[in-house]
Coordinates of C-alpha atoms in Angstrom, one line a residue:
M491 CA 21.8 -85.3 97.7
T492 CA 23.0 -86.6 94.4
H493 CA 26.4 -85.5 93.2
A494 CA 26.4 -85.4 89.4
S495 CA 30.1 -85.1 88.6
T496 CA 31.9 -85.0 85.4
P497 CA 35.5 -85.9 86.0
T498 CA 37.9 -83.7 84.1
P499 CA 41.6 -83.9 83.2
P500 CA 44.3 -81.7 84.7
A501 CA 45.1 -78.3 83.2
S502 CA 48.3 -79.6 81.8
S503 CA 46.3 -82.2 79.8
L504 CA 45.1 -79.4 77.5
E505 CA 48.6 -78.9 76.2
T506 CA 49.0 -82.6 76.1
A507 CA 45.8 -83.2 74.1
V508 CA 46.3 -80.5 71.6
G509 CA 50.1 -81.0 71.3
R510 CA 49.9 -84.7 70.3
P511 CA 50.1 -85.6 66.6
G512 CA 46.8 -85.8 64.9
A513 CA 44.9 -83.9 67.6
G514 CA 44.0 -81.0 65.3
A515 CA 42.7 -83.5 62.6
L516 CA 40.7 -85.3 65.3
L517 CA 39.1 -82.0 66.5
V518 CA 38.2 -81.0 62.9
E519 CA 36.7 -84.5 62.4
Q520 CA 34.6 -84.2 65.6
M521 CA 33.5 -80.7 64.7
G522 CA 32.7 -81.9 61.2
E523 CA 30.4 -84.6 62.6
A524 CA 28.8 -81.9 64.8
G525 CA 28.3 -79.7 61.8
G526 CA 26.8 -82.7 59.9
K527 CA 24.2 -83.1 62.7
R528 CA 23.5 -79.4 62.6
E529 CA 22.8 -79.6 58.8
K530 CA 19.8 -81.8 59.5
R531 CA 18.1 -79.0 61.3
R532 CA 16.3 -76.2 59.7
D533 CA 18.6 -73.6 58.2
V534 CA 17.9 -70.6 60.4
R535 CA 16.8 -72.4 63.6
P536 CA 20.0 -71.5 65.5
L537 CA 19.2 -67.8 65.0
G538 CA 16.2 -68.3 67.4
R539 CA 18.8 -68.2 70.2
L540 CA 19.0 -64.5 69.5
L541 CA 15.4 -63.9 70.7
P542 CA 16.2 -63.6 74.4
Y543 CA 18.8 -60.9 73.6
L544 CA 16.3 -59.1 71.4
M545 CA 13.6 -59.2 74.1
Q546 CA 15.9 -57.4 76.5
H547 CA 16.0 -54.4 74.1
R548 CA 12.5 -54.7 72.6
M549 CA 11.7 -51.0 72.9
D550 CA 14.6 -50.0 70.7
A551 CA 13.6 -52.9 68.4
L552 CA 10.0 -51.7 68.2
I553 CA 11.2 -48.1 67.3
A554 CA 13.5 -49.6 64.7
V555 CA 10.5 -51.6 63.2
F556 CA 8.3 -48.5 63.2
W557 CA 10.9 -46.4 61.2
L558 CA 11.6 -49.4 59.0
L559 CA 7.9 -49.4 58.0
M560 CA 8.0 -45.6 57.5
A561 CA 11.1 -45.9 55.3
T562 CA 9.5 -48.7 53.2
G563 CA 6.3 -46.7 52.9
A564 CA 8.1 -43.6 51.8
S565 CA 10.2 -45.6 49.3
L566 CA 7.1 -47.1 47.7
G567 CA 5.3 -43.8 47.9
L568 CA 7.9 -42.3 45.5
T569 CA 6.3 -44.4 42.8
A570 CA 2.8 -43.0 43.4
T571 CA 4.0 -39.4 43.5
A572 CA 6.1 -40.0 40.3
R573 CA 3.0 -41.4 38.6
G574 CA 1.0 -38.3 39.7
A575 CA 3.6 -36.0 38.4
I576 CA 3.6 -37.6 35.0
D577 CA -0.2 -38.1 34.6
H578 CA -1.3 -34.8 36.2
G579 CA 1.6 -32.5 36.4
F580 CA 1.5 -31.6 32.7
Q581 CA -2.2 -30.9 32.6
N582 CA -3.4 -27.3 32.2
G583 CA -0.1 -26.3 30.7
G584 CA 1.9 -27.7 33.6
A585 CA 0.2 -25.6 36.2
D586 CA 0.4 -28.3 38.8
I587 CA 3.9 -29.5 38.0
N588 CA 5.6 -27.6 40.9
R589 CA 3.1 -28.9 43.4
W590 CA 3.7 -32.5 42.4
F591 CA 7.5 -32.1 42.5
L592 CA 7.1 -30.6 46.0
F593 CA 5.3 -33.8 46.9
L594 CA 8.2 -35.7 45.5
G595 CA 10.7 -33.6 47.5
A596 CA 8.8 -34.0 50.7
N597 CA 8.6 -37.7 50.1
A598 CA 12.3 -37.9 49.6
L599 CA 12.9 -35.9 52.8
L600 CA 10.7 -38.3 54.7
L601 CA 12.5 -41.3 53.1
G602 CA 15.9 -39.8 54.1
A603 CA 14.9 -39.1 57.7
A604 CA 13.1 -42.4 58.2
S605 CA 16.1 -44.3 56.8
A606 CA 18.6 -42.5 59.1
I607 CA 16.5 -43.1 62.2
R608 CA 15.9 -46.7 61.1
Y609 CA 19.6 -47.2 60.6
F610 CA 20.4 -45.8 64.1
Y611 CA 18.0 -47.9 66.0
V612 CA 18.6 -51.1 64.0
T613 CA 22.4 -50.7 64.5
K614 CA 22.0 -49.7 68.1
T615 CA 19.8 -52.7 68.9
G616 CA 22.2 -55.1 67.0
E617 CA 25.3 -53.8 68.7
R618 CA 23.7 -53.9 72.1
M619 CA 22.6 -57.6 71.5
I620 CA 26.1 -58.5 70.4
A621 CA 27.7 -56.8 73.4
D622 CA 25.4 -58.8 75.7
M623 CA 26.2 -62.0 73.8
R624 CA 29.9 -61.4 74.0
T625 CA 29.7 -60.8 77.7
G626 CA 27.4 -63.8 78.3
L627 CA 29.5 -66.1 76.1
F628 CA 32.8 -65.1 77.9
G629 CA 31.1 -65.6 81.3
R630 CA 30.0 -69.1 80.2
I631 CA 33.5 -69.9 78.9
L632 CA 35.1 -69.0 82.3
T633 CA 32.7 -71.4 84.1
L634 CA 33.5 -74.4 82.0
D635 CA 35.6 -77.2 83.5
P636 CA 39.1 -78.1 82.5
S637 CA 37.6 -81.3 80.9
F638 CA 35.8 -79.1 78.3
Y639 CA 39.1 -77.4 77.4
A640 CA 40.8 -80.9 77.1
S641 CA 38.4 -81.6 74.1
M642 CA 38.3 -78.1 72.6
R643 CA 41.4 -76.0 72.0
T644 CA 41.7 -72.4 73.3
G645 CA 42.0 -71.1 69.7
E646 CA 38.8 -72.8 68.8
V647 CA 37.0 -71.2 71.7
L648 CA 38.5 -67.8 70.8
S649 CA 37.4 -68.2 67.2
R650 CA 33.8 -68.6 68.3
L651 CA 34.1 -65.6 70.6
T652 CA 35.5 -63.4 67.8
T653 CA 35.0 -64.6 64.2
D654 CA 31.7 -66.3 64.7
I655 CA 30.2 -63.4 66.8
A656 CA 31.5 -61.0 64.1
L657 CA 29.4 -62.9 61.5
V658 CA 26.3 -62.6 63.7
E659 CA 27.1 -58.9 64.3
T660 CA 27.1 -58.3 60.5
L661 CA 23.7 -59.9 60.4
L662 CA 22.2 -57.9 63.2
T663 CA 23.7 -54.5 62.4
T664 CA 23.6 -54.6 58.6
S665 CA 22.1 -57.6 56.9
V666 CA 18.9 -57.9 59.0
S667 CA 18.0 -54.3 58.3
F668 CA 18.8 -54.7 54.6
A669 CA 16.8 -58.0 54.4
L670 CA 13.7 -56.7 56.3
R671 CA 13.6 -53.5 54.3
N672 CA 13.7 -55.5 51.1
F673 CA 11.2 -58.0 52.4
L674 CA 8.7 -55.3 53.2
T675 CA 9.4 -53.6 49.9
L676 CA 8.7 -57.0 48.2
L677 CA 5.3 -57.4 50.0
G678 CA 4.3 -53.7 49.7
G679 CA 5.4 -53.6 46.1
L680 CA 3.5 -56.7 45.2
A681 CA 0.4 -55.4 46.8
M682 CA 0.7 -52.1 44.8
L683 CA 1.4 -54.0 41.6
F684 CA -1.9 -55.8 41.9
V685 CA -3.7 -52.5 42.3
V686 CA -1.8 -50.9 39.3
S687 CA -2.0 -53.8 36.9
P688 CA -3.2 -57.3 37.9
K689 CA -2.4 -58.7 34.4
L690 CA 1.3 -57.6 34.5
T691 CA 1.6 -58.6 38.1
G692 CA 0.6 -62.1 37.3
L693 CA 3.6 -62.3 34.9
V694 CA 5.9 -61.0 37.7
L695 CA 4.6 -63.7 40.0
L696 CA 5.4 -66.3 37.4
I697 CA 9.0 -65.2 37.4
A698 CA 9.3 -65.2 41.2
P699 CA 9.6 -69.0 41.6
V700 CA 12.4 -69.1 39.1
L701 CA 14.2 -66.5 41.2
L702 CA 13.6 -68.1 44.6
G703 CA 14.5 -71.6 43.4
P704 CA 18.3 -71.0 43.0
I705 CA 18.4 -68.7 46.0
F706 CA 17.3 -71.4 48.4
L707 CA 19.1 -74.2 46.5
F708 CA 22.4 -72.5 46.6
G709 CA 21.8 -70.9 49.9
R710 CA 21.6 -74.3 51.6
E711 CA 24.9 -75.3 50.0
V712 CA 26.5 -72.0 51.0
R713 CA 25.6 -72.6 54.6
K714 CA 27.1 -76.1 54.6
L715 CA 30.3 -74.8 53.0
T716 CA 30.4 -71.8 55.5
V717 CA 30.2 -74.0 58.5
K718 CA 32.9 -76.3 57.1
S719 CA 35.1 -73.2 56.3
Q720 CA 34.7 -71.8 59.7
D721 CA 35.7 -75.1 61.3
R722 CA 38.8 -75.4 59.1
F723 CA 39.8 -71.8 59.9
A724 CA 39.2 -72.3 63.6
N725 CA 41.6 -75.3 63.4
A726 CA 44.2 -73.0 61.8
V727 CA 43.7 -70.3 64.5
G728 CA 44.0 -72.9 67.2
F729 CA 47.3 -74.1 65.9
A730 CA 48.6 -70.6 65.4
G731 CA 47.7 -69.7 69.1
E732 CA 49.6 -72.7 70.3
S733 CA 52.7 -71.8 68.2
V734 CA 52.7 -68.2 69.3
D735 CA 52.2 -69.1 72.9
A736 CA 55.2 -71.5 72.7
I737 CA 57.2 -69.2 70.4
E738 CA 60.5 -69.8 72.3
T739 CA 60.0 -73.6 72.1
V740 CA 59.2 -73.4 68.4
Q741 CA 62.3 -71.3 67.7
A742 CA 64.6 -73.3 70.0
F743 CA 63.7 -76.6 68.3
G744 CA 64.1 -75.0 64.8
R745 CA 60.4 -75.8 64.0
V746 CA 59.5 -72.3 62.5
R747 CA 59.4 -73.6 58.9
S748 CA 57.4 -76.7 59.8
A749 CA 55.0 -74.6 61.9
V750 CA 54.5 -72.1 59.1
A751 CA 54.0 -75.0 56.7
R752 CA 51.5 -76.7 58.9
F753 CA 49.6 -73.4 59.4
G754 CA 49.7 -72.8 55.7
E755 CA 48.2 -76.2 55.0
A756 CA 45.3 -75.4 57.4
V757 CA 44.8 -72.0 55.9
E758 CA 44.8 -73.5 52.4
A759 CA 42.3 -76.1 53.4
A760 CA 40.0 -73.3 54.8
F761 CA 40.6 -71.3 51.6
A762 CA 39.7 -74.2 49.4
V763 CA 36.4 -74.6 51.1
S764 CA 35.8 -70.8 50.9
L765 CA 36.6 -70.9 47.2
T766 CA 33.9 -73.5 46.6
R767 CA 31.5 -71.4 48.6
M768 CA 32.3 -68.3 46.7
K769 CA 31.8 -70.1 43.4
A770 CA 28.4 -71.3 44.5
R771 CA 27.4 -67.8 45.7
A772 CA 28.7 -66.2 42.5
L773 CA 26.7 -68.6 40.4
M774 CA 23.6 -67.9 42.5
T775 CA 24.1 -64.1 42.0
A776 CA 24.5 -64.5 38.3
L777 CA 21.3 -66.5 37.9
V778 CA 19.3 -64.1 40.0
I779 CA 20.5 -61.0 38.1
V780 CA 19.9 -62.6 34.7
V781 CA 16.4 -63.8 35.5
M782 CA 15.5 -60.6 37.4
F783 CA 16.5 -58.1 34.6
G784 CA 15.2 -60.4 31.9
G785 CA 11.8 -60.4 33.7
V786 CA 11.8 -56.7 34.1
T787 CA 12.5 -56.2 30.4
L788 CA 9.7 -58.5 29.4
V789 CA 7.2 -56.8 31.7
L790 CA 8.3 -53.3 30.4
W791 CA 7.7 -54.4 26.8
L792 CA 4.2 -55.7 27.6
G793 CA 3.4 -52.5 29.5
A794 CA 4.6 -50.4 26.6
Q795 CA 2.2 -52.3 24.3
D796 CA -0.7 -51.4 26.7
V797 CA 0.3 -47.7 26.6
V798 CA 0.4 -47.8 22.8
R799 CA -3.2 -49.3 22.8
G800 CA -4.3 -46.7 25.3
T801 CA -5.3 -49.2 28.0
M802 CA -2.6 -47.8 30.4
S803 CA -1.4 -44.2 31.1
P804 CA 2.3 -43.3 30.9
G805 CA 2.4 -42.5 34.6
T806 CA 0.9 -45.9 35.4
L807 CA 3.5 -47.6 33.3
L808 CA 6.2 -45.6 35.0
Q809 CA 4.8 -46.6 38.4
F810 CA 4.6 -50.2 37.4
V811 CA 8.1 -50.2 36.1
L812 CA 9.4 -48.5 39.2
L813 CA 7.5 -51.0 41.4
S814 CA 8.8 -53.9 39.3
V815 CA 12.4 -52.7 39.7
F816 CA 11.8 -52.3 43.4
V817 CA 10.4 -55.7 43.8
A818 CA 13.0 -57.4 41.5
A819 CA 15.8 -55.6 43.3
A820 CA 14.2 -56.6 46.6
V821 CA 14.2 -60.3 45.6
G822 CA 17.8 -60.1 44.4
A823 CA 18.8 -58.3 47.6
I824 CA 17.0 -60.9 49.7
G825 CA 19.0 -63.6 47.9
E826 CA 22.2 -61.7 48.7
S827 CA 21.1 -61.2 52.3
W828 CA 20.2 -64.9 52.6
G829 CA 23.8 -65.8 52.2
D830 CA 24.6 -63.6 55.3
V831 CA 21.8 -65.3 57.1
Q832 CA 23.2 -68.7 56.3
K833 CA 26.7 -67.7 57.5
A834 CA 25.3 -66.2 60.7
S835 CA 23.2 -69.3 61.3
G836 CA 26.2 -71.5 61.0
A837 CA 28.1 -69.2 63.3
M838 CA 25.3 -69.1 65.8
A839 CA 25.1 -72.9 65.8
R840 CA 28.8 -72.9 66.9
I841 CA 28.3 -70.2 69.4
D842 CA 25.2 -72.1 70.8
E843 CA 27.4 -75.1 71.4
L844 CA 29.4 -73.0 73.9
M845 CA 26.3 -71.3 75.3
R846 CA 24.7 -74.7 76.0
A847 CA 27.8 -76.3 77.4
E848 CA 27.3 -77.1 81.1
A849 CA 29.9 -77.1 83.7
G850 CA 30.3 -80.5 85.4
I851 CA 31.4 -78.7 88.5
A852 CA 28.6 -76.4 89.7
A853 CA 27.0 -75.3 92.9
P854 CA 24.1 -77.5 94.0
A855 CA 20.6 -76.0 94.1
K856 CA 20.9 -75.4 97.8
P857 CA 24.6 -75.1 98.7
V858 CA 25.8 -75.7 102.2
A859 CA 27.5 -72.7 103.7
L860 CA 31.1 -73.2 105.0
P861 CA 31.5 -72.4 108.7
S862 CA 32.5 -68.9 109.6
P863 CA 35.1 -68.0 110.8
P864 CA 37.0 -70.5 108.7
R865 CA 39.0 -73.2 110.6
G866 CA 41.3 -74.1 107.7
E867 CA 40.8 -77.9 107.9
V868 CA 40.9 -80.2 104.8
S869 CA 40.2 -83.9 104.6
M870 CA 40.2 -86.6 101.9
S871 CA 38.9 -90.0 102.7
A872 CA 39.2 -93.1 100.5
V873 CA 39.4 -91.0 97.3
N874 CA 39.6 -92.8 94.0
F875 CA 40.0 -90.5 91.0
A876 CA 40.9 -90.9 87.3
Y877 CA 41.1 -88.2 84.7
P878 CA 38.5 -88.3 81.9
G879 CA 39.6 -90.3 79.0
R880 CA 42.0 -92.3 81.2
P881 CA 39.8 -94.5 83.4
D882 CA 42.4 -97.3 83.3
L883 CA 45.1 -95.0 84.7
P884 CA 43.7 -93.8 88.1
A885 CA 45.6 -90.8 89.6
L886 CA 44.5 -91.5 93.2
K887 CA 43.7 -95.0 94.6
G888 CA 42.0 -95.0 98.0
F889 CA 43.9 -91.9 99.1
S890 CA 43.2 -90.4 102.5
L891 CA 44.6 -87.3 104.2
T892 CA 43.5 -85.0 107.0
V893 CA 45.2 -81.7 107.6
R894 CA 44.3 -80.0 110.9
P895 CA 44.0 -76.2 111.2
G896 CA 47.3 -74.5 111.3
E897 CA 49.2 -77.6 110.4
T898 CA 51.9 -77.8 107.6
V899 CA 51.9 -81.0 105.6
A900 CA 54.3 -81.7 102.8
L901 CA 53.5 -84.1 99.9
V902 CA 56.5 -85.7 98.3
G903 CA 57.0 -88.5 95.9
P904 CA 58.1 -89.2 92.3
S905 CA 56.5 -87.5 89.4
G906 CA 53.0 -88.9 88.6
A907 CA 52.4 -90.0 92.2
G908 CA 49.2 -87.8 92.3
K909 CA 50.4 -84.9 94.4
S910 CA 49.1 -82.1 92.1
T911 CA 45.8 -84.1 91.7
V912 CA 45.3 -83.7 95.5
F913 CA 45.4 -79.9 95.0
R914 CA 43.0 -80.0 92.0
L915 CA 40.4 -82.0 94.0
L916 CA 40.7 -79.7 97.0
L917 CA 40.1 -76.7 94.7
R918 CA 37.2 -78.7 93.2
F919 CA 38.3 -78.4 89.7
Y920 CA 37.2 -82.1 89.6
D921 CA 35.1 -84.5 91.7
P922 CA 36.4 -87.9 92.6
Q923 CA 34.7 -91.1 91.3
S924 CA 34.4 -92.2 94.9
G925 CA 35.4 -91.0 98.4
L926 CA 35.0 -87.8 100.2
V927 CA 36.7 -84.4 99.9
S928 CA 35.8 -81.9 102.6
V929 CA 36.9 -78.4 103.7
D930 CA 36.1 -77.3 107.2
G931 CA 34.0 -80.4 107.6
V932 CA 31.7 -79.7 104.6
D933 CA 31.7 -82.0 101.6
V934 CA 32.9 -79.8 98.7
R935 CA 30.2 -81.2 96.5
D936 CA 27.5 -79.8 98.8
A937 CA 29.1 -76.3 98.8
D938 CA 29.4 -73.6 96.2
P939 CA 32.7 -74.1 94.4
V940 CA 33.4 -70.3 94.6
E941 CA 33.1 -70.4 98.4
V942 CA 35.3 -73.4 98.6
R943 CA 38.0 -71.8 96.5
N944 CA 37.9 -68.7 98.5
R945 CA 39.3 -70.7 101.4
F946 CA 42.5 -71.3 99.4
A947 CA 45.5 -69.3 98.2
W948 CA 47.3 -71.3 95.5
V949 CA 50.8 -70.9 94.1
S950 CA 51.1 -73.2 91.1
Q951 CA 54.4 -74.4 89.6
E952 CA 53.8 -72.5 86.4
A953 CA 53.0 -69.2 88.2
P954 CA 50.8 -67.7 85.3
L955 CA 50.7 -63.9 85.3
F956 CA 48.6 -61.4 83.3
S957 CA 49.6 -58.6 81.0
G958 CA 48.7 -55.8 83.4
S959 CA 51.0 -54.1 85.9
A960 CA 52.7 -55.6 88.9
L961 CA 50.1 -54.0 91.1
E962 CA 47.2 -55.4 89.1
N963 CA 48.8 -58.9 89.2
I964 CA 49.0 -58.8 93.0
R965 CA 45.5 -57.4 93.3
F966 CA 44.3 -60.4 91.3
G967 CA 44.6 -62.2 94.6
R968 CA 42.3 -59.6 96.3
E969 CA 40.7 -56.8 94.3
D970 CA 40.3 -54.4 97.2
A971 CA 44.0 -54.6 98.3
T972 CA 45.6 -51.2 98.7
E973 CA 49.0 -50.3 97.2
D974 CA 50.5 -50.4 100.7
E975 CA 49.2 -53.9 101.3
A976 CA 50.6 -54.9 97.9
R977 CA 54.0 -53.5 98.8
A978 CA 53.9 -55.3 102.1
V979 CA 53.2 -58.7 100.5
A980 CA 55.7 -58.0 97.7
E981 CA 58.3 -57.4 100.4
E982 CA 57.4 -60.6 102.2
A983 CA 57.8 -62.5 98.9
Q984 CA 61.2 -60.9 98.2
A985 CA 59.7 -59.2 95.1
L986 CA 59.7 -55.5 96.2
Q987 CA 63.3 -54.8 95.1
F988 CA 62.9 -55.9 91.5
I989 CA 59.4 -54.3 91.3
D990 CA 60.7 -50.9 92.5
A991 CA 63.5 -51.3 89.9
L992 CA 61.0 -51.5 87.0
P993 CA 60.6 -48.3 84.9
E994 CA 57.3 -47.4 86.5
G995 CA 57.5 -49.5 89.6
F996 CA 54.2 -51.1 90.5
A997 CA 52.5 -49.5 87.5
T998 CA 54.9 -51.0 85.0
P999 CA 53.1 -53.2 82.4
L1000 CA 54.6 -56.7 82.5
G1001 CA 53.7 -57.8 79.0
E1002 CA 51.7 -60.9 78.0
R1003 CA 51.8 -63.5 80.8
G1004 CA 54.5 -61.4 82.5
K1005 CA 57.1 -62.6 80.1
S1006 CA 59.2 -59.5 80.6
L1007 CA 60.1 -60.9 84.0
S1008 CA 62.5 -63.8 84.8
G1009 CA 61.1 -67.1 86.0
G1010 CA 62.1 -66.4 89.5
Q1011 CA 60.6 -62.9 89.4
R1012 CA 57.3 -64.3 88.1
Q1013 CA 57.3 -66.9 90.9
R1014 CA 57.9 -64.3 93.6
L1015 CA 55.1 -62.1 92.2
A1016 CA 52.8 -65.2 92.2
I1017 CA 53.7 -65.8 95.9
A1018 CA 52.8 -62.1 96.7
R1019 CA 49.5 -62.6 94.9
A1020 CA 48.8 -65.6 97.1
L1021 CA 49.8 -63.9 100.3
V1022 CA 47.6 -60.8 99.7
R1023 CA 44.6 -63.1 99.4
D1024 CA 44.9 -63.8 103.2
A1025 CA 43.2 -67.2 102.8
P1026 CA 43.2 -69.7 105.7
I1027 CA 44.7 -72.5 103.6
L1028 CA 47.8 -72.1 101.6
L1029 CA 48.6 -74.5 98.7
L1030 CA 52.2 -74.4 97.4
D1031 CA 53.0 -76.5 94.4
E1032 CA 56.7 -76.3 93.8
A1033 CA 56.5 -72.6 94.8
T1034 CA 60.3 -72.2 94.9
S1035 CA 61.2 -74.3 92.0
A1036 CA 62.2 -71.4 89.7
L1037 CA 64.4 -69.6 92.3
D1038 CA 68.1 -69.8 92.7
A1039 CA 69.5 -70.8 96.0
E1040 CA 69.7 -67.3 97.5
N1041 CA 66.2 -66.3 96.5
E1042 CA 64.9 -69.7 97.6
R1043 CA 66.3 -69.1 101.0
L1044 CA 64.8 -65.6 101.2
V1045 CA 61.4 -66.7 99.9
Q1046 CA 61.4 -69.7 102.2
V1047 CA 61.7 -67.3 105.2
A1048 CA 58.7 -65.4 103.9
L1049 CA 56.7 -68.6 103.4
D1050 CA 57.7 -69.8 106.8
Q1051 CA 56.1 -66.6 108.3
A1052 CA 53.0 -67.0 106.1
M1053 CA 52.6 -70.7 107.1
Q1054 CA 52.6 -69.9 110.8
S1055 CA 49.1 -68.5 110.7
R1056 CA 47.7 -70.8 108.0
T1057 CA 47.0 -74.4 107.2
T1058 CA 49.5 -75.3 104.5
L1059 CA 50.0 -78.1 102.0
V1060 CA 53.4 -78.1 100.2
I1061 CA 54.3 -80.1 97.1
A1062 CA 58.1 -80.3 96.6
H1063 CA 60.5 -82.5 94.8
R1064 CA 63.4 -80.7 96.6
L1065 CA 63.2 -82.3 100.0
A1066 CA 65.1 -79.5 101.6
T1067 CA 62.1 -77.2 101.3
V1068 CA 59.9 -79.5 103.4
L1069 CA 62.2 -80.4 106.3
R1070 CA 60.3 -78.1 108.7
A1071 CA 56.8 -79.5 107.9
D1072 CA 54.8 -80.9 110.7
R1073 CA 54.2 -84.0 108.7
I1074 CA 55.5 -85.4 105.5
V1075 CA 53.2 -87.6 103.4
V1076 CA 55.0 -89.8 100.9
M1077 CA 52.9 -90.6 97.8
E1078 CA 53.5 -93.3 95.2
D1079 CA 51.2 -94.5 92.4
G1080 CA 48.2 -92.5 93.8
R1081 CA 48.6 -93.8 97.4
A1082 CA 50.0 -92.5 100.6
V1083 CA 52.7 -95.1 101.4
E1084 CA 54.5 -93.3 104.2
E1085 CA 53.9 -90.6 106.8
G1086 CA 55.9 -88.9 109.5
T1087 CA 58.6 -86.3 110.1
H1088 CA 61.8 -86.1 108.2
A1089 CA 63.7 -88.0 110.9
Q1090 CA 61.1 -90.7 111.3
L1091 CA 60.9 -91.3 107.6
V1092 CA 64.6 -91.5 107.1
A1093 CA 64.8 -94.0 110.0
Q1094 CA 62.1 -96.2 108.3
G1095 CA 64.4 -96.7 105.3
G1096 CA 61.6 -96.7 102.8
L1097 CA 60.8 -94.6 99.7
Y1098 CA 61.4 -91.3 101.4
A1099 CA 64.8 -92.4 102.8
R1100 CA 65.8 -93.5 99.3
L1101 CA 64.7 -90.2 97.7
A1102 CA 66.4 -88.2 100.4
R1103 CA 69.6 -90.2 100.1
L1104 CA 69.8 -89.7 96.3
Q1105 CA 68.9 -86.0 96.5
F1106 CA 71.1 -84.9 99.4
R1107 CA 74.0 -86.9 98.0
S1108 CA 73.7 -85.1 94.7
E1109 CA 73.5 -81.8 96.5

């Protein structure tokens, strides 16, 4: 079996990548290059990606098309009934005038009903397609690797999920109905014009190319400027998201003014592009209106000459004028709608980039099932791994490690030794360039990543929480956990006391990322979330780093109990937290340089002994 792997950087590298000077400019440049490639394609080709969503709701779409045809027919039918009322309603002393105006009234009622039903089904179909697209796009976003988010900022992704989809939504729920109605009006009106007066219709057709020329010319330019504007605005949104997310850091370093200034520059750059786009569209609109109404005036004058000569009846002239107005208005409206089509096409191209993005870490065609019941064994053999973009700085160099079921192994060493990388490879966020990573004897590349990750309960150093309640955050570890189970694990993690003290207890909203809690409280809640998962393998990455001495002692007791029935890997800089590990693996520069118990390693007098001597002396 071939293992196609795309190595990806650590989660923290996202902040590193977007935080470095010039990263935003680089991203805009890259997106600009991508936009330049897209411009070589046909204008509306990206909108073809909407077809699968349309086919899922084709019945509603067909109903919408039917009533669209009915509404267009009723609209054009008004010209025929108006002609009949003028030419025949006044005959015989106006004896038939009431009947003809009843026809006009019935036609208007049909037009109103057909337009209402058309609007409902067009809007319903469009909104349903957008809802499906949002769900599908968000689902795709959550499957992408950390490597993808190292090259695209979160704000950029959210811009496509919100702003760009909103542009497509406008097209599907409003503009497409408007454009189709006017397109059908244009076709139907032209056909009726040929029947009413072929001579005058020929003159109308001579005007049409003059109308369509600027529409397509300026429409192409509007699309280019729209894509460029969207990219610039996405850059501004991305920077704003970073600044708000790190608001305390921004304020603590006194960078509020500079952050506002930088955001303002990005907004002004986006506005400058938008201003150019607005000027182009305004000029296009002016040209269309001038030519359209000038043409209608000319046709009306020629028709009036025919009426004077008796070669055309007044009703026929009225019908022709009405049809001409309908057709001219339809052409102008199509030009206006074309701008929305251009914007939606640019937005869809950006959305399509996300929809087509493939996860480098994915389940094979025929995944190997992990053994059941789980044993809780992990192994790494001769693993070499470097994060993408840093091939010359390998994080692991020939690293090997085997952890037996129920064993507790501690990973210690200086920062940058590769300890957290071990966890990321076990969780299969990335695949190594060479070597083997296995869980319960199965190569993780042969298994479904979801099944592999279900074997682990992970407590990261950052302990990210969500904006729901304390109960919802604990249930994030296991959705079907009862409140009694949540209370039990909260008590184990020494979190029950502060949760019960919250205004609504377990139901209290914690705010975005749980920022209403202290660092130690968030850490304990994260530990409770891991414990409720009841996974066979426990990964603790500096799990007690945010706790004071008293809470660390209490949580360590809870962790000691949890580790008794699980395979556990512990990363800790504070060596006092790993003294009771079955084995301690000392890492340096991506390699395992020492291994043994605390006493054995101190006796060896190597790196561990030096770290222990420095730390215990300071304590």
